[in-house]
């Protein structure tokens, strides 16, 4: 691999605004950076510990899915956070991370991104990034012990292309071999920079307007899924003030759904 495409702590730090907050660990390979970060957090790993891997052998997605993580083609990273709020608010970390990834890609490239509620970033109607937030609460309490924020971004197309099942639904920021120098390192730093602009005042939700503007589901027809089973069809009306998705079912009933309970599928999506 050319040195300009390798992961480098030095270059990430050079581009990072808040150098003191982060403790960066780069791995060639791991099963999942989220699993690695959880182990570290359970052993008193400090807030700001960031695990980045060049490839993952069992990258994890939401709802028990896997996350394809071919070597050198993406950003696979997990950040340990110890926010001082109740477990129900952990969704704010996911939505802030989605905002940060969207802004970072747009700051560094000419691509336009959209956010698919609640945690996916899209370019040209295909998924380019997924986010998996895993929260662990203190024993017998509603307070958070720690949160692991996992972010996976497809930066370049794998040489052999995406696996068959992802071909029609996934994309990368660049086509294979067309990536600017040190792009992965710069994008990692930019995502963290955007994240840290809001993280200290997360409960203010100042990024809600941006998140709403970028929502690709608003106005669209969706299937509402519970446990992966379609349980209704609806039109998306808006994102509410708590990042819930407000939908109108065909019988006129309006409901705001929360990410823990259901997921949605755009009607034109094969996912
Ligand atoms: C999803 O799309 O459902 C979420 C995907 C999250 C993938 C990232 S890659 C880094 C971190 N480690 C994992 O095992 N998963 C997350």
Short mmCIF file of C-alpha atoms and ligand atoms in Angstrom, two decimals:
data_model
loop_
_atom_site.label_atom_id
_atom_site.label_comp_id
_atom_site.label_asym_id
_atom_site.label_seq_id
_atom_site.Cartn_x
_atom_site.Cartn_y
_atom_site.Cartn_z
CA UNK A 1 0.00 0.00 0.00
CA UNK A 2 1.32 3.49 -0.87
CA UNK A 3 2.21 5.52 2.26
CA UNK A 4 -0.29 8.21 1.20
CA UNK A 5 -3.16 5.71 1.60
CA UNK A 6 -2.03 4.17 4.91
CA UNK A 7 -3.66 4.95 8.23
CA UNK A 8 -1.33 7.24 10.19
CA UNK A 9 -1.71 8.52 13.74
CA UNK A 10 0.69 11.38 12.92
CA UNK A 11 -1.43 12.66 10.04
CA UNK A 12 -4.70 12.24 11.92
CA UNK A 13 -3.25 14.27 14.81
CA UNK A 14 -1.93 16.93 12.44
CA UNK A 15 -5.47 17.49 11.15
CA UNK A 16 -7.21 17.17 14.51
CA UNK A 17 -8.37 20.32 16.40
CA UNK A 18 -8.80 18.71 19.82
CA UNK A 19 -5.60 16.66 20.11
CA UNK A 20 -5.70 16.27 23.90
CA UNK A 21 -9.11 14.60 24.01
CA UNK A 22 -8.16 11.62 21.86
CA UNK A 23 -5.97 8.58 22.47
CA UNK A 24 -5.57 6.89 19.09
CA UNK A 25 -4.88 3.18 18.54
CA UNK A 26 -4.46 1.91 14.98
CA UNK A 27 -4.78 -1.84 14.31
CA UNK A 28 -4.06 -3.69 11.06
CA UNK A 29 -6.93 -6.05 11.68
CA UNK A 30 -9.47 -6.89 14.37
CA UNK A 31 -12.80 -8.69 14.54
CA UNK A 32 -14.68 -5.47 15.27
CA UNK A 33 -13.43 -2.12 16.55
CA UNK A 34 -16.63 -1.84 18.61
CA UNK A 35 -15.85 -5.13 20.37
CA UNK A 36 -12.26 -3.99 20.93
CA UNK A 37 -13.39 -0.60 22.28
CA UNK A 38 -15.94 -2.23 24.62
CA UNK A 39 -13.22 -4.45 26.11
CA UNK A 40 -11.03 -1.40 26.69
CA UNK A 41 -13.92 0.62 28.18
CA UNK A 42 -14.82 -2.23 30.57
CA UNK A 43 -11.20 -2.09 31.78
CA UNK A 44 -11.44 1.62 32.58
CA UNK A 45 -10.36 2.87 29.17
CA UNK A 46 -10.70 6.63 29.15
CA UNK A 47 -13.14 8.79 27.24
CA UNK A 48 -11.60 9.75 23.91
CA UNK A 49 -9.95 6.37 23.28
CA UNK A 50 -10.30 5.77 19.54
CA UNK A 51 -9.74 2.38 17.94
CA UNK A 52 -9.22 2.40 14.18
CA UNK A 53 -8.66 -0.71 12.05
CA UNK A 54 -7.54 -1.14 8.44
CA UNK A 55 -9.91 -4.10 8.15
CA UNK A 56 -12.44 -5.95 10.34
CA UNK A 57 -13.09 -9.68 10.10
CA UNK A 58 -16.55 -9.49 11.75
CA UNK A 59 -17.63 -5.86 11.41
CA UNK A 60 -20.98 -5.40 13.15
CA UNK A 61 -24.00 -3.48 11.87
CA UNK A 62 -27.33 -2.68 13.51
CA UNK A 63 -30.01 -5.32 14.01
CA UNK A 64 -27.45 -8.13 14.11
CA UNK A 65 -26.28 -7.45 10.55
CA UNK A 66 -22.64 -7.54 9.48
CA UNK A 67 -20.65 -4.61 8.11
CA UNK A 68 -18.37 -5.37 5.18
CA UNK A 69 -14.92 -3.96 5.99
CA UNK A 70 -12.41 -4.74 3.21
CA UNK A 71 -8.78 -3.87 3.90
CA UNK A 72 -7.70 -0.32 3.15
CA UNK A 73 -11.03 0.63 1.55
CA UNK A 74 -12.78 2.33 4.40
CA UNK A 75 -12.76 3.93 7.80
CA UNK A 76 -13.66 1.50 10.57
CA UNK A 77 -13.40 3.23 13.92
CA UNK A 78 -14.88 3.21 17.42
CA UNK A 79 -14.73 5.96 20.00
CA UNK A 80 -15.21 5.50 23.75
CA UNK A 81 -17.41 8.21 25.27
CA UNK A 82 -18.53 8.76 28.87
CA UNK A 83 -21.30 11.34 28.66
CA UNK A 84 -22.95 12.52 31.80
CA UNK A 85 -26.57 11.78 30.94
CA UNK A 86 -29.22 9.07 31.09
CA UNK A 87 -29.15 6.08 28.78
CA UNK A 88 -32.24 7.24 26.82
CA UNK A 89 -30.25 10.16 25.48
CA UNK A 90 -27.63 7.93 23.82
CA UNK A 91 -29.50 8.40 20.54
CA UNK A 92 -28.09 11.94 20.48
CA UNK A 93 -24.61 10.49 20.03
CA UNK A 94 -25.73 8.54 16.96
CA UNK A 95 -27.50 11.51 15.41
CA UNK A 96 -24.59 13.86 16.14
CA UNK A 97 -22.20 11.33 14.60
CA UNK A 98 -24.37 11.13 11.46
CA UNK A 99 -24.32 14.94 11.28
CA UNK A 100 -20.53 15.00 11.75
CA UNK A 101 -19.91 12.40 9.01
CA UNK A 102 -22.22 14.20 6.59
CA UNK A 103 -20.52 17.56 7.22
CA UNK A 104 -17.01 16.06 7.09
CA UNK A 105 -17.60 14.38 3.70
CA UNK A 106 -19.03 17.62 2.31
CA UNK A 107 -16.17 19.71 3.76
CA UNK A 108 -13.53 17.53 2.09
CA UNK A 109 -15.19 16.55 -1.20
CA UNK A 110 -17.70 17.87 -3.73
CA UNK A 111 -20.20 15.08 -2.84
CA UNK A 112 -23.67 15.85 -1.51
CA UNK A 113 -24.76 13.63 1.37
CA UNK A 114 -28.13 12.78 2.90
CA UNK A 115 -28.99 11.24 6.26
CA UNK A 116 -31.34 8.26 6.36
CA UNK A 117 -32.93 8.24 9.80
CA UNK A 118 -31.50 7.31 12.08
CA UNK A 119 -27.89 6.49 11.44
CA UNK A 120 -27.01 6.02 7.76
CA UNK A 121 -25.31 8.44 5.39
CA UNK A 122 -26.20 8.27 1.73
CA UNK A 123 -24.65 9.60 -1.49
CA UNK A 124 -26.72 9.41 -4.69
CA UNK A 125 -29.32 7.15 -3.08
CA UNK A 126 -26.80 4.58 -1.86
CA UNK A 127 -25.42 3.99 1.63
CA UNK A 128 -21.85 5.20 2.19
CA UNK A 129 -21.68 5.09 5.98
CA UNK A 130 -23.31 3.24 8.88
CA UNK A 131 -23.12 4.02 12.58
CA UNK A 132 -23.49 1.56 15.46
CA UNK A 133 -23.72 3.07 18.93
CA UNK A 134 -23.53 0.62 21.83
CA UNK A 135 -24.40 1.98 25.26
CA UNK A 136 -23.67 0.28 28.58
CA UNK A 137 -25.46 1.50 31.71
CA UNK A 138 -24.18 1.48 35.30
CA UNK A 139 -25.50 -1.43 37.39
CA UNK A 140 -29.01 -0.81 38.82
CA UNK A 141 -29.05 2.65 37.33
CA UNK A 142 -30.23 4.54 34.32
CA UNK A 143 -26.92 6.40 34.05
CA UNK A 144 -24.50 5.59 31.27
CA UNK A 145 -21.29 3.80 32.17
CA UNK A 146 -19.90 4.28 28.68
CA UNK A 147 -20.89 4.47 25.05
CA UNK A 148 -18.98 3.02 22.12
CA UNK A 149 -19.60 4.98 18.95
CA UNK A 150 -18.73 2.87 15.90
CA UNK A 151 -18.49 4.49 12.48
CA UNK A 152 -17.94 2.68 9.19
CA UNK A 153 -17.40 4.72 6.00
CA UNK A 154 -16.81 3.24 2.54
CA UNK A 155 -14.02 5.42 1.13
CA UNK A 156 -12.98 3.52 -2.01
CA UNK A 157 -14.68 0.76 -3.93
CA UNK A 158 -13.10 -2.64 -3.18
CA UNK A 159 -10.98 -3.87 -6.12
CA UNK A 160 -13.38 -6.78 -6.70
CA UNK A 161 -16.41 -4.55 -6.19
CA UNK A 162 -18.95 -4.74 -3.37
CA UNK A 163 -20.29 -8.18 -2.40
CA UNK A 164 -23.35 -9.21 -4.44
CA UNK A 165 -25.82 -8.40 -1.65
CA UNK A 166 -24.50 -4.83 -1.32
CA UNK A 167 -24.00 -3.99 -5.00
CA UNK A 168 -27.27 -2.11 -5.44
CA UNK A 169 -27.44 -0.44 -2.05
CA UNK A 170 -23.88 0.52 -1.05
CA UNK A 171 -21.45 3.03 -2.50
CA UNK A 172 -18.08 4.53 -1.69
CA UNK A 173 -16.97 8.15 -1.69
CA UNK A 174 -14.44 7.46 -4.47
CA UNK A 175 -14.10 4.91 -7.20
CA UNK A 176 -11.17 2.52 -6.76
CA UNK A 177 -7.75 4.18 -7.05
CA UNK A 178 -9.00 7.77 -7.23
CA UNK A 179 -8.49 8.85 -3.65
CA UNK A 180 -6.65 12.07 -2.68
CA UNK A 181 -3.49 11.63 -0.58
CA UNK A 182 -4.06 10.73 3.06
CA UNK A 183 -7.80 11.02 2.53
CA UNK A 184 -8.75 8.43 5.16
CA UNK A 185 -6.59 10.14 7.80
CA UNK A 186 -7.97 13.58 6.92
CA UNK A 187 -11.57 12.35 6.92
CA UNK A 188 -11.13 10.66 10.31
CA UNK A 189 -9.85 13.96 11.74
CA UNK A 190 -12.61 15.97 10.07
CA UNK A 191 -15.37 13.69 11.40
CA UNK A 192 -13.91 14.02 14.92
CA UNK A 193 -13.54 17.80 14.53
CA UNK A 194 -17.19 18.17 13.50
CA UNK A 195 -18.28 15.81 16.29
CA UNK A 196 -16.36 17.74 18.94
CA UNK A 197 -17.89 21.09 17.91
CA UNK A 198 -21.22 19.89 19.38
CA UNK A 199 -20.35 17.08 21.81
CA UNK A 200 -19.67 19.30 24.87
CA UNK A 201 -23.18 20.80 24.50
CA UNK A 202 -24.90 17.74 23.09
CA UNK A 203 -28.12 18.20 25.06
CA UNK A 204 -28.74 21.55 23.33
CA UNK A 205 -29.29 19.62 20.07
CA UNK A 206 -28.01 22.58 18.02
CA UNK A 207 -27.43 20.22 15.11
CA UNK A 208 -31.12 19.28 14.82
CA UNK A 209 -31.83 21.77 11.99
CA UNK A 210 -28.92 20.41 9.92
CA UNK A 211 -30.05 16.81 10.58
CA UNK A 212 -33.63 17.70 9.51
CA UNK A 213 -32.44 19.44 6.35
CA UNK A 214 -30.39 16.40 5.39
CA UNK A 215 -33.12 13.83 6.09
CA UNK A 216 -33.71 11.84 2.91
CA UNK A 217 -36.85 10.15 4.26
CA UNK A 218 -38.94 13.27 4.82
CA UNK A 219 -41.88 13.22 2.39
CA UNK A 220 -41.10 9.63 1.33
CA UNK A 221 -43.19 6.46 1.57
CA UNK A 222 -41.70 3.93 3.98
CA UNK A 223 -42.33 0.48 5.34
CA UNK A 224 -42.23 0.38 9.12
CA UNK A 225 -40.39 -2.70 10.36
CA UNK A 226 -40.56 -4.32 13.78
CA UNK A 227 -38.08 -7.17 14.31
CA UNK A 228 -37.40 -7.04 10.55
CA UNK A 229 -41.08 -7.73 9.75
CA UNK A 230 -43.06 -5.10 7.83
CA UNK A 231 -45.84 -3.92 10.13
CA UNK A 232 -47.16 -0.92 8.23
CA UNK A 233 -46.77 1.57 5.40
CA UNK A 234 -46.59 5.28 6.05
CA UNK A 235 -45.46 8.66 4.76
CA UNK A 236 -42.68 10.41 6.66
CA UNK A 237 -43.74 13.85 7.87
CA UNK A 238 -40.71 15.10 9.82
CA UNK A 239 -38.02 14.47 12.41
CA UNK A 240 -39.34 15.63 15.79
CA UNK A 241 -37.41 17.57 18.45
CA UNK A 242 -36.13 14.32 20.02
CA UNK A 243 -34.95 12.88 16.69
CA UNK A 244 -37.99 10.61 16.46
CA UNK A 245 -39.48 9.99 13.02
CA UNK A 246 -43.02 11.34 12.68
CA UNK A 247 -45.04 9.33 10.17
CA UNK A 248 -48.64 9.25 8.92
CA UNK A 249 -50.12 5.80 8.29
CA UNK A 250 -52.55 5.32 5.42
CA UNK A 251 -55.51 5.33 7.82
CA UNK A 252 -54.53 8.88 8.84
CA UNK A 253 -53.02 7.92 12.22
CA UNK A 254 -49.90 9.96 13.06
CA UNK A 255 -47.15 8.41 15.16
CA UNK A 256 -43.61 9.31 16.16
CA UNK A 257 -41.38 6.28 16.14
CA UNK A 258 -38.12 5.84 17.97
CA UNK A 259 -35.11 4.01 16.64
CA UNK A 260 -34.91 1.34 19.36
CA UNK A 261 -38.37 0.08 18.51
CA UNK A 262 -38.55 0.05 14.74
CA UNK A 263 -36.60 0.65 11.59
CA UNK A 264 -37.82 1.92 8.26
CA UNK A 265 -37.23 0.95 4.68
CA UNK A 266 -37.70 3.41 1.82
CA UNK A 267 -40.31 1.94 -0.53
CA UNK A 268 -37.89 2.00 -3.48
CA UNK A 269 -35.10 0.28 -1.52
CA UNK A 270 -34.27 -3.40 -1.80
CA UNK A 271 -32.40 -3.52 1.51
C1 LIG B 1 -24.92 -0.26 10.22
O1 LIG B 1 -24.81 0.15 9.07
O2 LIG B 1 -25.86 -1.00 10.56
C2 LIG B 1 -23.88 0.14 11.22
C3 LIG B 1 -22.51 -0.18 10.75
C4 LIG B 1 -21.42 0.22 11.72
C5 LIG B 1 -20.06 -0.23 11.27
C6 LIG B 1 -18.96 0.26 12.13
S1 LIG B 1 -17.38 -0.07 11.43
C7 LIG B 1 -16.60 0.36 12.92
C8 LIG B 1 -17.45 -0.20 14.04
N1 LIG B 1 -17.09 -1.57 14.33
C9 LIG B 1 -18.08 -2.41 14.03
O3 LIG B 1 -18.03 -3.65 14.18
N2 LIG B 1 -19.13 -1.75 13.57
C10 LIG B 1 -18.90 -0.32 13.55
#
